[in-house]
Amino acid sequence: MSTETVTSSSTTAAKRVTTQTLLAMRDEETPIAMLTAYDYTSARLLDEAGVDVLLVGDSASNVMAGHETTLPITLDQMIYHAQCVVRGVQRALVVVDLPFGAYQGSSREALRSAIRVMKETGAHAVKLEGGATVLESVKRILEAGIPVMGHLGLTPQSIYKFGTYRVRARDNDEADSIRRDLKRLAKAGVFGVVLEKIPSELAVELTQSVDIPTIGIGAGVGCSGQVLVTHDLLGLTKDFNPRFVRHYADLGEAVVDAVGRYVEDVRLGAFPSEAESY
Ligand code: KIV
């Protein structure tokens, strides 16, 4: 390969987003765009569209597998989804959720799970839910050199403890507990924290209280960035309509329409045509 080729390909290659990039974006007040991804084809498209962080979320349990909660998905299944996503990405930072049951037992179990994710997928970071209760695990994973993202507010892996998906931290006690957890996580060295379904005012206060990025979902515009489940944004999950979701497309309807026309053509013998045959 000539020097010229090397130079030209390296100048056109997308610059990788790292945890340092996200910290710089936060400092420059450039909002961070994060979305979920679970498969190669979607990850390629989302990366091409300029998403900064792709989260291989345990919401795969809902949107990919059809479960009611995020609890059933396994570490092996998360690793499979993460491997698919990593193969489709050139620029975005890929963060993988440690699923329920893969880190709550002990910090040793948490580290083992995080190491499996990093070794077997090529992803760049892990995310886990909770504050004080997972702090020892967070520290142990960080000590191993693995970047960690936190997740506070509504933490779906604890849905049976909460009992509902309603907005969290409307009362002072819970808001205080989140304030303390965020400080603990930031002090431990996480590179960012997802804040899910909390009042906007609290999210602004929390964001200003630490020097790491906060990424909101249902937490208002005052966070350092936003995350949504991609299937919600694209209108593929029409039965799920919380007010924090904005539908940027109606792919659900587009798919039903396209497939309906295909079925009709097959029935009529109108597909394939001669030009589409050998
Ligand atoms: O699993 C997921 O999709 C998430 C986002 C809601 C942040 O954790």
Tab-separated table of C-alpha atoms in Angstrom, residues 26-27 29 178-179 182-183 186 193 195 198-216 219-225:
chain	number	residue	atom	x	y	z
A	26	ARG	CA	-19.726	18.405	28.187
A	27	ASP	CA	-17.161	21.116	28.964
A	29	GLU	CA	-21.618	22.465	26.238
A	178	ILE	CA	-29.985	10.483	43.819
A	179	ARG	CA	-27.888	13.564	44.667
A	182	LEU	CA	-24.432	10.837	41.647
A	183	LYS	CA	-21.651	12.348	43.776
A	186	ALA	CA	-18.639	10.788	39.934
A	193	VAL	CA	-24.442	8.882	34.178
A	195	LEU	CA	-30.643	10.070	34.473
A	198	ILE	CA	-36.754	12.505	36.935
A	199	PRO	CA	-38.038	16.114	37.096
A	200	SER	CA	-36.194	18.486	34.713
A	201	GLU	CA	-35.309	20.897	37.496
A	202	LEU	CA	-33.592	18.175	39.486
A	203	ALA	CA	-31.744	16.993	36.353
A	204	VAL	CA	-30.369	20.513	35.800
A	205	GLU	CA	-29.218	20.723	39.407
A	206	LEU	CA	-27.604	17.278	39.233
A	207	THR	CA	-25.890	18.108	35.937
A	208	GLN	CA	-24.398	21.258	37.427
A	209	SER	CA	-23.272	19.446	40.567
A	210	VAL	CA	-20.714	17.185	38.855
A	211	ASP	CA	-18.033	17.549	36.197
A	212	ILE	CA	-19.011	14.485	34.168
A	213	PRO	CA	-21.745	14.323	31.494
A	214	THR	CA	-25.303	13.426	32.440
A	215	ILE	CA	-27.415	11.797	29.742
A	216	GLY	CA	-31.150	12.246	30.156
A	219	ALA	CA	-35.186	14.203	32.339
A	220	GLY	CA	-35.619	17.399	30.308
A	221	VAL	CA	-33.261	19.368	28.123
A	222	GLY	CA	-30.853	20.425	30.879
A	223	CYS	CA	-28.670	17.293	30.820
A	224	SER	CA	-25.338	17.103	28.957
A	225	GLY	CA	-26.947	14.788	26.412
